[in-house]
Amino acid sequence: MANLIDHIREHLDITQEMEDRLRMMITETHFRRGETIFSNHDLRSLAFFVRKGSARSFYLHSGREHTYSFTLDDDFITIPMSIANSDDEIIIGIEFMEPTDVMFIPIADMRTIIDNYGESNIAEVASYLISILFEYSRTIEERLMVLQSMSATERYQWFTNKYPAILERANLTQIASFLGITKETLYRIRSGKYKQK
C-alpha cells in the first residue's frame, strides 16, 4: 500500500526538502462506509488520493445520481471537472464505498512546489503531469467507446473484466449508472434473462 509521497516519488526525483514540504501540506482523513463529500469548492481545490479503500465520484442532475468514476487503493479520485467548473446548478460528490483512508493536498500548494522545482527539472515534472493526464484521457476515451458501441450485456462484461474489485464494493444502482443502463436491465443481465433488442 502506497501513500501520496510514494506515488509522487515513483515519478519524480524529489529532494528531502520537497518531501518535507509536501508532508506538511498533506492531510489524511478516514471516512466511514457511506460517508459522502458534497462540496464543489473542495473538489475543485483539493487533490484526493485513496491510500486504502474505495470511492465513487458522481453528480446530481435533475434529481438523479450519475456515477462518473470509481477509485480503488493507491489512486487519485477523478471528478468531472467540466461539471465542477461550470455555472450550472449541478452538485458533485464523492461517496466512500467502504472504510477508506484518503490523503489530500491543496492543488494550489502542489502548483507552488512544481513552480519551485527548478528549471532543470521542469521536463521531469511535465512528463509526470502528462502521464497522469494521458492515463485519465485513455480511461475516459475507453469508457466513451464502450458506451457508444457496446450492447448493455457487452458493457457489463467489459466492466466485470476491467473492474472486478468494484463488483464487491459498489451496489447495482451505482454500477448501472456508470454503464448508462437501468438497474432493471442490469438485474436481467445478471440473471441471464436479458433479451437484447
Short mmCIF file of C-alpha atoms in Angstrom, two decimals:
data_model
loop_
_atom_site.label_atom_id
_atom_site.label_comp_id
_atom_site.label_asym_id
_atom_site.label_seq_id
_atom_site.Cartn_x
_atom_site.Cartn_y
_atom_site.Cartn_z
CA MET A 1 0.00 0.00 0.00
CA ALA A 2 1.48 3.29 -1.11
CA ASN A 3 0.85 6.80 0.02
CA LEU A 4 0.82 10.07 -1.88
CA ILE A 5 4.52 10.75 -1.26
CA ASP A 6 5.45 7.29 -2.56
CA HIS A 7 3.29 7.85 -5.63
CA ILE A 8 5.00 11.16 -6.40
CA ARG A 9 8.45 9.72 -5.69
CA GLU A 10 7.83 6.95 -8.25
CA HIS A 11 7.65 9.61 -10.95
CA LEU A 12 9.76 12.50 -9.67
CA ASP A 13 13.20 12.67 -8.10
CA ILE A 14 12.13 14.92 -5.23
CA THR A 15 14.58 16.29 -2.70
CA GLN A 16 14.22 15.72 1.03
CA GLU A 17 13.28 19.40 1.39
CA MET A 18 10.46 19.00 -1.14
CA GLU A 19 9.28 15.81 0.56
CA ASP A 20 9.21 17.59 3.94
CA ARG A 21 7.19 20.45 2.44
CA LEU A 22 4.74 18.00 0.87
CA ARG A 23 4.28 16.17 4.15
CA MET A 24 3.37 19.47 5.84
CA MET A 25 0.69 20.13 3.20
CA ILE A 26 -0.89 16.68 3.17
CA THR A 27 -3.82 15.85 5.40
CA GLU A 28 -5.04 12.31 5.93
CA THR A 29 -8.62 11.53 6.86
CA HIS A 30 -10.55 8.33 7.44
CA PHE A 31 -14.05 8.05 6.01
CA ARG A 32 -16.65 5.50 7.06
CA ARG A 33 -18.57 3.41 4.55
CA GLY A 34 -21.35 5.52 3.05
CA GLU A 35 -19.86 8.90 4.04
CA THR A 36 -20.18 11.46 1.27
CA ILE A 37 -18.48 14.75 0.48
CA PHE A 38 -20.64 17.37 -1.23
CA SER A 39 -18.61 20.47 -1.98
CA ASN A 40 -17.83 21.71 -5.46
CA HIS A 41 -15.28 24.15 -3.97
CA ASP A 42 -13.32 21.45 -2.10
CA LEU A 43 -13.45 19.09 -5.06
CA ARG A 44 -12.00 21.79 -7.31
CA SER A 45 -9.29 22.92 -4.92
CA LEU A 46 -8.03 19.64 -3.44
CA ALA A 47 -6.37 16.56 -4.94
CA PHE A 48 -7.75 13.40 -3.29
CA PHE A 49 -5.63 10.23 -3.13
CA VAL A 50 -7.16 6.96 -1.89
CA ARG A 51 -4.46 5.31 0.19
CA LYS A 52 -6.67 2.36 1.11
CA GLY A 53 -10.33 1.74 0.35
CA SER A 54 -12.68 2.73 -2.42
CA ALA A 55 -14.78 5.66 -3.56
CA ARG A 56 -17.03 6.73 -6.36
CA SER A 57 -17.47 10.21 -7.77
CA PHE A 58 -20.87 11.23 -9.05
CA TYR A 59 -23.00 14.21 -9.90
CA LEU A 60 -26.64 15.06 -9.28
CA HIS A 61 -28.61 16.37 -12.24
CA SER A 62 -32.39 16.78 -12.40
CA GLY A 63 -32.72 14.86 -9.15
CA ARG A 64 -30.80 11.81 -10.39
CA GLU A 65 -27.37 10.49 -9.43
CA HIS A 66 -24.92 9.74 -12.23
CA THR A 67 -21.82 7.73 -11.26
CA TYR A 68 -18.81 9.19 -13.04
CA SER A 69 -15.88 7.08 -11.82
CA PHE A 70 -14.70 4.55 -9.26
CA THR A 71 -11.38 4.74 -7.41
CA LEU A 72 -9.60 1.96 -5.53
CA ASP A 73 -6.39 1.74 -3.46
CA ASP A 74 -3.37 3.83 -4.44
CA ASP A 75 -5.02 6.13 -6.95
CA PHE A 76 -6.36 9.65 -7.33
CA ILE A 77 -10.09 10.27 -7.26
CA THR A 78 -11.27 11.71 -10.56
CA ILE A 79 -14.19 14.08 -10.76
CA PRO A 80 -15.89 15.63 -13.80
CA MET A 81 -14.02 18.95 -13.93
CA SER A 82 -16.25 20.28 -16.71
CA ILE A 83 -19.13 19.99 -14.25
CA ALA A 84 -17.16 21.13 -11.20
CA ASN A 85 -16.14 24.30 -13.03
CA SER A 86 -19.49 25.01 -14.70
CA ASP A 87 -22.00 27.61 -13.59
CA ASP A 88 -24.86 25.11 -13.81
CA GLU A 89 -26.56 24.04 -10.60
CA ILE A 90 -25.10 20.54 -10.74
CA ILE A 91 -23.89 19.08 -7.47
CA ILE A 92 -20.88 16.77 -7.43
CA GLY A 93 -19.88 14.40 -4.67
CA ILE A 94 -17.60 11.62 -3.54
CA GLU A 95 -19.07 8.63 -1.70
CA PHE A 96 -16.85 6.16 0.13
CA MET A 97 -17.94 2.57 -0.52
CA GLU A 98 -16.06 1.05 2.43
CA PRO A 99 -13.87 2.35 5.27
CA THR A 100 -11.36 4.46 3.33
CA ASP A 101 -8.17 6.35 4.15
CA VAL A 102 -7.77 9.44 1.97
CA MET A 103 -4.82 11.79 1.66
CA PHE A 104 -5.50 15.21 0.23
CA ILE A 105 -3.44 18.22 -0.64
CA PRO A 106 -4.41 21.70 -1.86
CA ILE A 107 -3.84 21.91 -5.60
CA ALA A 108 -2.51 25.45 -5.24
CA ASP A 109 0.22 24.17 -2.88
CA MET A 110 1.16 21.46 -5.37
CA ARG A 111 1.47 24.13 -8.06
CA THR A 112 3.80 26.16 -5.82
CA ILE A 113 6.07 23.15 -5.31
CA ILE A 114 6.08 22.43 -9.04
CA ASP A 115 6.91 26.08 -9.80
CA ASN A 116 9.84 25.88 -7.40
CA TYR A 117 11.05 22.51 -8.62
CA GLY A 118 13.69 24.12 -10.76
CA GLU A 119 14.04 24.82 -14.47
CA SER A 120 16.48 21.98 -14.96
CA ASN A 121 13.83 19.51 -13.78
CA ILE A 122 10.78 21.06 -15.42
CA ALA A 123 10.78 18.40 -18.15
CA GLU A 124 10.53 15.72 -15.46
CA VAL A 125 7.55 17.47 -13.85
CA ALA A 126 5.90 17.97 -17.25
CA SER A 127 6.38 14.29 -18.05
CA TYR A 128 4.77 13.31 -14.73
CA LEU A 129 1.75 15.55 -15.28
CA ILE A 130 1.39 14.40 -18.89
CA SER A 131 1.45 10.74 -17.79
CA ILE A 132 -1.39 11.44 -15.32
CA LEU A 133 -3.40 13.28 -17.98
CA PHE A 134 -2.71 10.57 -20.56
CA GLU A 135 -3.97 7.82 -18.25
CA TYR A 136 -7.05 9.87 -17.37
CA SER A 137 -7.75 10.58 -21.06
CA ARG A 138 -7.25 6.94 -22.02
CA THR A 139 -9.72 5.80 -19.35
CA ILE A 140 -12.36 8.34 -20.40
CA GLU A 141 -11.94 7.51 -24.10
CA GLU A 142 -12.26 3.79 -23.46
CA ARG A 143 -15.44 4.29 -21.44
CA LEU A 144 -16.89 6.57 -24.14
CA MET A 145 -16.24 3.94 -26.81
CA VAL A 146 -17.86 1.27 -24.62
CA LEU A 147 -20.96 3.41 -24.05
CA GLN A 148 -21.28 4.28 -27.73
CA SER A 149 -20.57 0.93 -29.35
CA MET A 150 -21.41 -1.92 -26.98
CA SER A 151 -24.72 -3.51 -26.05
CA ALA A 152 -25.84 -3.46 -22.42
CA THR A 153 -24.63 -7.05 -21.94
CA GLU A 154 -21.25 -6.26 -23.51
CA ARG A 155 -20.87 -3.18 -21.29
CA TYR A 156 -21.41 -5.30 -18.20
CA GLN A 157 -18.92 -7.93 -19.42
CA TRP A 158 -16.37 -5.17 -20.09
CA PHE A 159 -16.96 -3.78 -16.59
CA THR A 160 -16.54 -7.15 -14.85
CA ASN A 161 -13.29 -7.78 -16.72
CA LYS A 162 -11.84 -4.30 -16.17
CA TYR A 163 -13.05 -3.59 -12.63
CA PRO A 164 -13.63 -6.95 -10.85
CA ALA A 165 -12.83 -5.48 -7.42
CA ILE A 166 -15.60 -2.89 -7.73
CA LEU A 167 -18.27 -5.60 -8.02
CA GLU A 168 -17.73 -6.39 -4.33
CA ARG A 169 -17.88 -2.76 -3.26
CA ALA A 170 -20.44 -0.90 -5.38
CA ASN A 171 -24.16 -1.60 -5.46
CA LEU A 172 -26.08 -2.43 -8.64
CA THR A 173 -27.62 1.04 -8.91
CA GLN A 174 -24.17 2.63 -8.95
CA ILE A 175 -22.80 0.14 -11.49
CA ALA A 176 -25.85 0.55 -13.74
CA SER A 177 -25.45 4.34 -13.63
CA PHE A 178 -21.78 4.05 -14.55
CA LEU A 179 -22.67 1.81 -17.51
CA GLY A 180 -25.53 4.03 -18.71
CA ILE A 181 -28.20 1.36 -18.26
CA THR A 182 -31.13 0.94 -15.88
CA LYS A 183 -30.90 -1.06 -12.69
CA GLU A 184 -33.66 -3.32 -14.01
CA THR A 185 -31.64 -4.07 -17.16
CA LEU A 186 -28.61 -4.91 -15.03
CA TYR A 187 -30.69 -7.28 -12.87
CA ARG A 188 -31.88 -9.07 -16.03
CA ILE A 189 -28.33 -9.28 -17.45
CA ARG A 190 -27.01 -10.80 -14.23
CA SER A 191 -29.86 -13.31 -14.06
CA GLY A 192 -29.43 -14.31 -17.73
CA LYS A 193 -32.94 -13.10 -18.61
CA TYR A 194 -31.97 -10.04 -20.63
CA LYS A 195 -33.14 -10.08 -24.24
CA GLN A 196 -31.16 -7.70 -26.49
CA LYS A 197 -33.48 -5.52 -28.59
#
